[in-house]
JSON list of C-alpha atoms in Angstrom, two decimals:
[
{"chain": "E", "resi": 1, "resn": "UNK", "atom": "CA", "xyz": [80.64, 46.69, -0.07]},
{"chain": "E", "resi": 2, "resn": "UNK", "atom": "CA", "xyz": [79.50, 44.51, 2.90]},
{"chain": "E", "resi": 3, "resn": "UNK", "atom": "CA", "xyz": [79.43, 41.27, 4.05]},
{"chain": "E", "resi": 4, "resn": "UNK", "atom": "CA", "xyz": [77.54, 40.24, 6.34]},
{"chain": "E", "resi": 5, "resn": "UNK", "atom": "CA", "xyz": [77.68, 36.03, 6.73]},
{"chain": "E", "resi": 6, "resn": "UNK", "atom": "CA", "xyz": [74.89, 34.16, 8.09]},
{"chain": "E", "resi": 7, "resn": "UNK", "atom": "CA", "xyz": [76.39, 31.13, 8.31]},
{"chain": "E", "resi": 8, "resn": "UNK", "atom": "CA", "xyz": [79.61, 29.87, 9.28]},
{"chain": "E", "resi": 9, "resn": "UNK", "atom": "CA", "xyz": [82.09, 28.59, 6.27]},
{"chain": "E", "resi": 10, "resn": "UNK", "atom": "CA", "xyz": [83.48, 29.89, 2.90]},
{"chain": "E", "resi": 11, "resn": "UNK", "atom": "CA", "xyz": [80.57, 32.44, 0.88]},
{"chain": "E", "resi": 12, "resn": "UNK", "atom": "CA", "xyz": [80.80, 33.28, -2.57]},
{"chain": "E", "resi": 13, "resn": "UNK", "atom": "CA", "xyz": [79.22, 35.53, -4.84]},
{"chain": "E", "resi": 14, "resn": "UNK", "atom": "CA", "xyz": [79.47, 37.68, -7.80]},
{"chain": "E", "resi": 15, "resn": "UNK", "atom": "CA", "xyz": [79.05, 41.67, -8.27]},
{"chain": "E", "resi": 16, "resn": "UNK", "atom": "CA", "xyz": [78.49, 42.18, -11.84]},
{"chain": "E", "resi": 17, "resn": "UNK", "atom": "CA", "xyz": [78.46, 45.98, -13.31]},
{"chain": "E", "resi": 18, "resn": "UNK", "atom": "CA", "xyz": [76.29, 46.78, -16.74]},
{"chain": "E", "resi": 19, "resn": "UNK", "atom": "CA", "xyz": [77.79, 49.59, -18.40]},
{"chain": "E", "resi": 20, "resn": "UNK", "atom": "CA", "xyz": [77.61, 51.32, -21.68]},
{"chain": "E", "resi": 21, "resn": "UNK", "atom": "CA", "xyz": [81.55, 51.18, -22.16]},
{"chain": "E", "resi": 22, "resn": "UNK", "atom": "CA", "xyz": [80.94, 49.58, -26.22]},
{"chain": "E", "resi": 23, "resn": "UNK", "atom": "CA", "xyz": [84.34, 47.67, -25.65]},
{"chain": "E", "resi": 24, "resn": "UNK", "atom": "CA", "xyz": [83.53, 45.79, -22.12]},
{"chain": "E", "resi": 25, "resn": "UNK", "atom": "CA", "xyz": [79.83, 46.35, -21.53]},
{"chain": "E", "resi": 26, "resn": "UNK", "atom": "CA", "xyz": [79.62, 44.22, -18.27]},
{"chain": "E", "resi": 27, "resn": "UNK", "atom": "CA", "xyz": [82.67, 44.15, -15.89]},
{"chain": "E", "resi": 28, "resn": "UNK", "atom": "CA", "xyz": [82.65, 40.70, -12.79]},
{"chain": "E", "resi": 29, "resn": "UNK", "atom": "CA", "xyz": [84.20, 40.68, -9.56]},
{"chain": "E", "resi": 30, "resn": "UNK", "atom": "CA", "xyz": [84.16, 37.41, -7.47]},
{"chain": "E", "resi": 31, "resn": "UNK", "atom": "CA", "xyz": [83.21, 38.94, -3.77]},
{"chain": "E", "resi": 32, "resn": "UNK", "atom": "CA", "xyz": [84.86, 35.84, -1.02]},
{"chain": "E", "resi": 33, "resn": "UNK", "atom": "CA", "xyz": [84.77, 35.67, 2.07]},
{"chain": "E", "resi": 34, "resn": "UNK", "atom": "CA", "xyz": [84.26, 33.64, 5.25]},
{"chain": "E", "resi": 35, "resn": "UNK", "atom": "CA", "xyz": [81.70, 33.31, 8.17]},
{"chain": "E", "resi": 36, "resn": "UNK", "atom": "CA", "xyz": [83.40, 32.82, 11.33]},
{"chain": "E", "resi": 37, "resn": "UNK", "atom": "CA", "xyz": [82.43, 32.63, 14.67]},
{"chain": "E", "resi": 38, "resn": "UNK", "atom": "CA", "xyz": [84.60, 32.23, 17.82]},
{"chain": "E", "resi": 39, "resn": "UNK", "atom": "CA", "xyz": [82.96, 31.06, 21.31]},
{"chain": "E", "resi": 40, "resn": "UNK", "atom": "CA", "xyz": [84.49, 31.92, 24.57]},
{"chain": "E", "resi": 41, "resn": "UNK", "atom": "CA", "xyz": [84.93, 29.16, 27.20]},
{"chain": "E", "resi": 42, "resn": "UNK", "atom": "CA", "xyz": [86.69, 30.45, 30.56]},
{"chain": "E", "resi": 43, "resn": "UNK", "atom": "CA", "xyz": [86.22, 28.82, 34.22]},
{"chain": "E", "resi": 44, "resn": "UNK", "atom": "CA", "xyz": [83.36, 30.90, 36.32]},
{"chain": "E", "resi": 45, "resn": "UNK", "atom": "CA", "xyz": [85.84, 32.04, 39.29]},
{"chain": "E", "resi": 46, "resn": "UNK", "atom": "CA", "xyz": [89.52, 32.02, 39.67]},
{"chain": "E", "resi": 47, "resn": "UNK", "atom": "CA", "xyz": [90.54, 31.67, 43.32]},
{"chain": "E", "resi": 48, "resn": "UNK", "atom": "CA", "xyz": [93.78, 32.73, 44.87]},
{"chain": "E", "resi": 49, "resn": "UNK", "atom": "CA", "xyz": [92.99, 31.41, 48.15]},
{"chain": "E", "resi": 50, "resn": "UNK", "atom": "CA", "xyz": [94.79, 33.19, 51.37]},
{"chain": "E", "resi": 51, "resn": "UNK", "atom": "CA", "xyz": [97.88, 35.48, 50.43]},
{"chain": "E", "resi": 52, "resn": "UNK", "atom": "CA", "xyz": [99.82, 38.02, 52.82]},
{"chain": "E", "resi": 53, "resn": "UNK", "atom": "CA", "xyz": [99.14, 41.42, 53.46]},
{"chain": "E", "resi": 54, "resn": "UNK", "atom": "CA", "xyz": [102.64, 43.95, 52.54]},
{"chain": "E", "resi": 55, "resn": "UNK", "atom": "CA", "xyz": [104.66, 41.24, 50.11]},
{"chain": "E", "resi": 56, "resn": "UNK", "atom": "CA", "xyz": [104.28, 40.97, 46.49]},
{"chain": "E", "resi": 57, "resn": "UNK", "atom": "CA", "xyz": [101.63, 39.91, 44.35]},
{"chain": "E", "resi": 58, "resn": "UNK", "atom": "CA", "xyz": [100.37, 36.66, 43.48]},
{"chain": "E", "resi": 59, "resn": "UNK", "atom": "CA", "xyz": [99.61, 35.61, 39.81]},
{"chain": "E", "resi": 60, "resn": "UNK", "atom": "CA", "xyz": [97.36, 33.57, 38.26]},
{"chain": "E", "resi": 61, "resn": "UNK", "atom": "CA", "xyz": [96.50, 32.11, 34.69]},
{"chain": "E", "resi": 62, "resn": "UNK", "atom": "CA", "xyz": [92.89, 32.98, 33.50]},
{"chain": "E", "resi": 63, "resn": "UNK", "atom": "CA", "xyz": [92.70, 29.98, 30.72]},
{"chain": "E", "resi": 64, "resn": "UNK", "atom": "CA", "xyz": [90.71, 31.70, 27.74]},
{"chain": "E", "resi": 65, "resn": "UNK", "atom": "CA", "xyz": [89.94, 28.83, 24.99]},
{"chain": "E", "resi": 66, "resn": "UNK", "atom": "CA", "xyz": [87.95, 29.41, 21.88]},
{"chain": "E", "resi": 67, "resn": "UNK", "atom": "CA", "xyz": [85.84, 26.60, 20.79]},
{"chain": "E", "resi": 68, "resn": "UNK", "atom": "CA", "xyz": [84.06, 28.20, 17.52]},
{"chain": "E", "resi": 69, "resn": "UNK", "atom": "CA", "xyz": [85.52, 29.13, 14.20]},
{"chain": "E", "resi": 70, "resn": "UNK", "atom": "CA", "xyz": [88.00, 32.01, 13.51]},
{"chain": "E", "resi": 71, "resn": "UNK", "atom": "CA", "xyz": [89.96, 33.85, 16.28]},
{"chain": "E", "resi": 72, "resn": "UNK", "atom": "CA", "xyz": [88.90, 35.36, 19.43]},
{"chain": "E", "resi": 73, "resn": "UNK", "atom": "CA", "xyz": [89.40, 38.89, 20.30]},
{"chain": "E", "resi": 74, "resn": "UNK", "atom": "CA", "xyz": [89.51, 39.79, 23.80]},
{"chain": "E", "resi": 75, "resn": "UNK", "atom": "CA", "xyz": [89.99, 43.17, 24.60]},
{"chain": "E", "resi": 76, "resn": "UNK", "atom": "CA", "xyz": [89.01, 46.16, 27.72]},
{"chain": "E", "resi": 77, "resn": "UNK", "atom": "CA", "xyz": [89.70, 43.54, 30.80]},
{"chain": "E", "resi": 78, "resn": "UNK", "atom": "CA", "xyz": [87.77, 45.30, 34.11]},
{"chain": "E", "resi": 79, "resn": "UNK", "atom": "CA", "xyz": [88.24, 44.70, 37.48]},
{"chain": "E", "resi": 80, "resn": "UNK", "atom": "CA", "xyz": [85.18, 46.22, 40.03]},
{"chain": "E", "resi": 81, "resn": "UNK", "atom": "CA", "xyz": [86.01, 47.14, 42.44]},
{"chain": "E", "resi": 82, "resn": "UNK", "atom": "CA", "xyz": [89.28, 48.10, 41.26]},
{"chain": "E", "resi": 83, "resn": "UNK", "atom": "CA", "xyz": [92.62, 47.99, 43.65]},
{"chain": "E", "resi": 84, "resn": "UNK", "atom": "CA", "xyz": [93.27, 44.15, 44.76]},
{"chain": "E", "resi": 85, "resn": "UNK", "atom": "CA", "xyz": [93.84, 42.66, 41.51]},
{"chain": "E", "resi": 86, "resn": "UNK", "atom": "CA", "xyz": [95.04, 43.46, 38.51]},
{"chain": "E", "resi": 87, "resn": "UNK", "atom": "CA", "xyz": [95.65, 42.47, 34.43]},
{"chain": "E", "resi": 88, "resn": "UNK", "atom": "CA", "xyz": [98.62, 42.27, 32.72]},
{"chain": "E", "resi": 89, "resn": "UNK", "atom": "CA", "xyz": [97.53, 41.93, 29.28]},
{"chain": "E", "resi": 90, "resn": "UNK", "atom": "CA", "xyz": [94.63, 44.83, 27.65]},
{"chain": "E", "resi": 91, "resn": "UNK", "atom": "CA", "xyz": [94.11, 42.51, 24.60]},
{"chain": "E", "resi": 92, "resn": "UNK", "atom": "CA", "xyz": [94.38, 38.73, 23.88]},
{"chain": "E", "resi": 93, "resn": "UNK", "atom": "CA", "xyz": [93.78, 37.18, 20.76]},
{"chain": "E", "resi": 94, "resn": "UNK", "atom": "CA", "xyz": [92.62, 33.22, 20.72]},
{"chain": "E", "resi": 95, "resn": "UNK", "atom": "CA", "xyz": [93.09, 31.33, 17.31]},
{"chain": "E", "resi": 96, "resn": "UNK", "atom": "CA", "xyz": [90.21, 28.86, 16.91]},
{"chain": "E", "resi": 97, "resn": "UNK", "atom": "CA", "xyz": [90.24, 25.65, 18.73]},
{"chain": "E", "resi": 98, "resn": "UNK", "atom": "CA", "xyz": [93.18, 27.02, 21.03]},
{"chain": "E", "resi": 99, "resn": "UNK", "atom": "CA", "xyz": [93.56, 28.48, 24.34]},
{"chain": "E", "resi": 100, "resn": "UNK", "atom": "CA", "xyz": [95.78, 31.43, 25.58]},
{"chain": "E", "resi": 101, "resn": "UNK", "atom": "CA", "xyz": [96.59, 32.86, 29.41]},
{"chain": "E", "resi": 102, "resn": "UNK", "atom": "CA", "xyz": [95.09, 36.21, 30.59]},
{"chain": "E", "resi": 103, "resn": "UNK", "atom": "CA", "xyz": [97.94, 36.71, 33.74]},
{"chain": "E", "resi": 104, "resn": "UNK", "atom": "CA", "xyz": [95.56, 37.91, 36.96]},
{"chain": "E", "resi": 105, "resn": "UNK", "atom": "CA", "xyz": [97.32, 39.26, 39.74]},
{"chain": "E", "resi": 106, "resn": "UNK", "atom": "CA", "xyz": [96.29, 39.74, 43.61]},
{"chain": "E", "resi": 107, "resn": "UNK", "atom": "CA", "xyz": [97.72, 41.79, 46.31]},
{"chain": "E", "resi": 108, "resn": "UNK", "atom": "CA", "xyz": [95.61, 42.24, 49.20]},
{"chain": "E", "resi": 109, "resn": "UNK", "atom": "CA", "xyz": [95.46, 45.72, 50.72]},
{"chain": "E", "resi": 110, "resn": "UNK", "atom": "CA", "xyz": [94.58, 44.41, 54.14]},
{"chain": "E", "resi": 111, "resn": "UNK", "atom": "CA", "xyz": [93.30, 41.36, 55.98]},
{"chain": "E", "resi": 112, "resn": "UNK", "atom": "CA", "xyz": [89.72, 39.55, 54.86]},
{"chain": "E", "resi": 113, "resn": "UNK", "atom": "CA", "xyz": [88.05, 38.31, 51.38]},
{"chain": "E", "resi": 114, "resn": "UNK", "atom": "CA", "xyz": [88.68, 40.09, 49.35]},
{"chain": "E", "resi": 115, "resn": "UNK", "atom": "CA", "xyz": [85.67, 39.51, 46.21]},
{"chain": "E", "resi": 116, "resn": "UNK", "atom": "CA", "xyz": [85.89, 40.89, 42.95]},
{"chain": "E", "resi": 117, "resn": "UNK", "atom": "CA", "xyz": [84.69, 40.42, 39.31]},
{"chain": "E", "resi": 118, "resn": "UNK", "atom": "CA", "xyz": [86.95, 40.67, 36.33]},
{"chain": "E", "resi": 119, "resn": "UNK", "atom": "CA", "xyz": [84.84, 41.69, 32.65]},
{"chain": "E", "resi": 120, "resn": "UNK", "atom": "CA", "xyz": [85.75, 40.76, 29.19]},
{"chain": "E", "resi": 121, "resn": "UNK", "atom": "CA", "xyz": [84.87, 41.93, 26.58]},
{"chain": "E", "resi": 122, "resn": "UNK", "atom": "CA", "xyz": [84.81, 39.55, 23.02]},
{"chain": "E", "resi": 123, "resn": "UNK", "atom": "CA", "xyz": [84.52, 38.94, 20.09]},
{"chain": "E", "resi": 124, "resn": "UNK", "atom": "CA", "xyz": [82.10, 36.60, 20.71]},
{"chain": "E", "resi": 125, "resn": "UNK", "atom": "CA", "xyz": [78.58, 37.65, 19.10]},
{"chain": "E", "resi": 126, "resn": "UNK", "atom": "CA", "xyz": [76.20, 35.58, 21.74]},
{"chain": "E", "resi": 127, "resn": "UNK", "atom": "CA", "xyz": [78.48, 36.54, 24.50]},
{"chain": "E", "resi": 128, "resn": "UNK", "atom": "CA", "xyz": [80.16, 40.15, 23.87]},
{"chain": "E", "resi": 129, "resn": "UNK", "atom": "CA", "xyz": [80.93, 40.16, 27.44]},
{"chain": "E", "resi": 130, "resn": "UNK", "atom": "CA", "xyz": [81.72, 37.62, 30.11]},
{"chain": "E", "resi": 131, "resn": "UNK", "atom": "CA", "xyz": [82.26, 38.03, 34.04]},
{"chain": "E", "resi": 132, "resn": "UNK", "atom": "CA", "xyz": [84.68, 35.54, 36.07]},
{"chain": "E", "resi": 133, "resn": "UNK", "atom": "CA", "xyz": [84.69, 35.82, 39.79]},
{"chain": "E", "resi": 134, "resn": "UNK", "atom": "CA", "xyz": [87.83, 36.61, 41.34]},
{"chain": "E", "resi": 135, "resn": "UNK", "atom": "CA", "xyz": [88.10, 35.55, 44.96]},
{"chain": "E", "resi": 136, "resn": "UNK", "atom": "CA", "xyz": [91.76, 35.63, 47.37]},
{"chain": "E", "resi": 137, "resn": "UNK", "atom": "CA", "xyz": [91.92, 36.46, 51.33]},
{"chain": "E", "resi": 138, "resn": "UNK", "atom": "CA", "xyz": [94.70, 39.17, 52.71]},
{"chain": "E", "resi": 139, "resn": "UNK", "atom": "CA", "xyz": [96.37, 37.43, 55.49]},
{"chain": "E", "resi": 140, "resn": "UNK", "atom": "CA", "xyz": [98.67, 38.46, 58.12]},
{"chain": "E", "resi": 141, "resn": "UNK", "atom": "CA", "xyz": [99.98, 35.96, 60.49]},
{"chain": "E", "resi": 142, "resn": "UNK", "atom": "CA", "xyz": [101.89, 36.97, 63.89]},
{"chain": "E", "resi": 143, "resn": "UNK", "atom": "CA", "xyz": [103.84, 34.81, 66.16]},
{"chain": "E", "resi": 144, "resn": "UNK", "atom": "CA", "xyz": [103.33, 35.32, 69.64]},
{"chain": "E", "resi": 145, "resn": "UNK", "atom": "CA", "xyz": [105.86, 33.74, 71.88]},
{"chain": "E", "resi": 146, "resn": "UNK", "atom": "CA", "xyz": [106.85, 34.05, 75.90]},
{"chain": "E", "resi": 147, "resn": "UNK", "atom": "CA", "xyz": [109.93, 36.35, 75.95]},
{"chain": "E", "resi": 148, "resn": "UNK", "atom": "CA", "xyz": [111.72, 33.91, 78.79]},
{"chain": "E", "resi": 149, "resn": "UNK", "atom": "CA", "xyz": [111.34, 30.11, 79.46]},
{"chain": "E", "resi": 150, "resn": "UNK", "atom": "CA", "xyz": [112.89, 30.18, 82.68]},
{"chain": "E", "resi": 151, "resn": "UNK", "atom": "CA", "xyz": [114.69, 26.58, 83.76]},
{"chain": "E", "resi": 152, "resn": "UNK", "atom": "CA", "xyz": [115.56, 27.14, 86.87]},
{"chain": "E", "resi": 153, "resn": "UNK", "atom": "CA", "xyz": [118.26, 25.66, 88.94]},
{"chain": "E", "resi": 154, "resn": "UNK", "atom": "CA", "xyz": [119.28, 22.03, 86.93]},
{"chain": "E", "resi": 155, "resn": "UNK", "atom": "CA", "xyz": [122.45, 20.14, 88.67]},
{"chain": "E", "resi": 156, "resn": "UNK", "atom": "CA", "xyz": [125.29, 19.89, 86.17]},
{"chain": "E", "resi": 157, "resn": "UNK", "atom": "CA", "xyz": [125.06, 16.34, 84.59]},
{"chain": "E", "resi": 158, "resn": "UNK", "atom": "CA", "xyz": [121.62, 15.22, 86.35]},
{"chain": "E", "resi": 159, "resn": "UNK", "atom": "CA", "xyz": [119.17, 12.92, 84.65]},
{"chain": "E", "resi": 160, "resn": "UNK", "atom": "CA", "xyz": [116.60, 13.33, 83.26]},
{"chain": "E", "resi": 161, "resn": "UNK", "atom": "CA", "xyz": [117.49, 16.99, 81.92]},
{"chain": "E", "resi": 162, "resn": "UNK", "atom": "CA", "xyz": [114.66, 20.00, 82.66]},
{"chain": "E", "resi": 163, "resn": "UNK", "atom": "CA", "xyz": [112.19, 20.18, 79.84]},
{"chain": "E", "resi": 164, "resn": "UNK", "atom": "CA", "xyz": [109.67, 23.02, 79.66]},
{"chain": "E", "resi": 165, "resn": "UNK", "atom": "CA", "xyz": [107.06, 23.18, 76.58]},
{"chain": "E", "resi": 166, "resn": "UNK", "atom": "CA", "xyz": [107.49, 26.25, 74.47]},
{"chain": "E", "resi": 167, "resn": "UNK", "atom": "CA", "xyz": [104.15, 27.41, 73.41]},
{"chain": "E", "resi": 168, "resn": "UNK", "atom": "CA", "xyz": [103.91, 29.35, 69.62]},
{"chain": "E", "resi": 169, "resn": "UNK", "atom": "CA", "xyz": [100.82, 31.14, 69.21]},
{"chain": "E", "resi": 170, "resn": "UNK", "atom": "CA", "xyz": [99.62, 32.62, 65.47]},
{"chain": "E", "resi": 171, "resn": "UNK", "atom": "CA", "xyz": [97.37, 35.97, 66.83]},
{"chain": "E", "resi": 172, "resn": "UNK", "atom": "CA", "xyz": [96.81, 36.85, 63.23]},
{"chain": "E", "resi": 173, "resn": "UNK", "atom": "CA", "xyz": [95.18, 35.44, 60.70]},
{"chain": "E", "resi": 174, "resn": "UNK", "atom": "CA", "xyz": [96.53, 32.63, 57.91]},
{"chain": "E", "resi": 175, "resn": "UNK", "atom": "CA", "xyz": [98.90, 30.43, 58.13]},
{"chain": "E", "resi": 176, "resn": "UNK", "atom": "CA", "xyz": [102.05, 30.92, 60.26]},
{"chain": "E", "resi": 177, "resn": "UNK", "atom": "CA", "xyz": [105.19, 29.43, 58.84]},
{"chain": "E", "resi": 178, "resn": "UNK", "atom": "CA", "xyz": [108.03, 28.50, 61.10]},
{"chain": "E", "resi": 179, "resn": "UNK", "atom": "CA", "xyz": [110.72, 28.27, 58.52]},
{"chain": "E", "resi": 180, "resn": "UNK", "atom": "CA", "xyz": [113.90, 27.85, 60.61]},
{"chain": "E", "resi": 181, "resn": "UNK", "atom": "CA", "xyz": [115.05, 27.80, 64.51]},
{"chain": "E", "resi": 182, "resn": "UNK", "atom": "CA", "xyz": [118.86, 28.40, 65.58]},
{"chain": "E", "resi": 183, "resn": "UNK", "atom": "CA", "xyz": [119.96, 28.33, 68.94]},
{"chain": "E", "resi": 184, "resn": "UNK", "atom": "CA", "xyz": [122.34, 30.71, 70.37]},
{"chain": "E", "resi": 185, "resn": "UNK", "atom": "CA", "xyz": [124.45, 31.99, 73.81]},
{"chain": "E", "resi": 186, "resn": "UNK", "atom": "CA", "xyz": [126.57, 31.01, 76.05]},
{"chain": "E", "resi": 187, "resn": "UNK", "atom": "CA", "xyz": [124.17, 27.90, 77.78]},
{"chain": "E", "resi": 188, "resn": "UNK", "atom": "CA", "xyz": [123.48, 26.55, 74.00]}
]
């Protein structure tokens, strides 16, 4: 038996069997079923924006909702080219009218954009697969700083005090991120 709905909702039919049995010539079985059909809805890119080269991994949600009838398989995620970002997940199911997370990760092998497109294939009869942009940059930032700020000679107790301007420089790319200072020796 197959069935085969053309049409979303409950079906019904009958399979009735003639037979030459003299004590139950005819023998009914009530065929049910019901015609689903679940519709993907993801965002067209998911960006990661600028992440550093040699620490761990970013993640990101992928927000899969179903907006048809009946639940959403997702199954086979791809990633071409393959090596900057990853799945977590091989299959996802979506119930119907809900959403669920695919977990994307990125970790840049070196500096630059770093484009890629992640495939999934559904359930979905008009749309058996679906392509999402994936888009982060590798970053490495590197401070560049004098190695002396020389003072000079500065009379004990003297007003105003010396002040020289201590220049940071960022020769790599991102953001540089000054998270502390201390201050240290024997003139501190």
């Amino acid at each position: 038996m197959t069935f085969a709905p053309t049409a979303e909702g409950a079906a019904n039919a009958t399979l009735t069997f003639t037979t030459n049995d003299l004590a139950q010539p005819s023998a009914s079985i009530l065929l049910t079923g019901t015609g689903v059909r679940p519709v993907i809805s993801v965002p067209p890119e998911l960006a990661f924006g600028e992440h550093r080269v040699g620490v761990p991994g970013v993640q990101r949600a992928l927000v899969v909702s179903n907006t048809g009838t009946g639940t959403l398989h997702i199954s086979n995620p791809s990633i071409s080219p393959p090596g900057a970002y990853s799945v977590t997940q091989s299959t996802l199911d979506v119930p119907a009218g809900e959403s669920r997370n695919l977990t994307v990760t990125f970790l840049p092998p070196a500096t630059g954009l770093v484009p890629a497109t992640l495939t999934l294939t559904t359930s979905d009869v008009v749309t058996p697969t679906i392509n999402i942009s994936l888009t982060g940059t590798g970053v490495r930032p590197t401070i560049s700083v004098a190695s002396s700020l020389p003072f000079g000679e500065q009379r004990v107790g003297a007003s105003p005090s010396a002040t020289l301007d201590l220049v940071v420089n960022n020769t790599g790319t991102g953001l540089l991120q000054i998270t502390s200072h201390s201050l240290g020796g024997t003139g501190a």
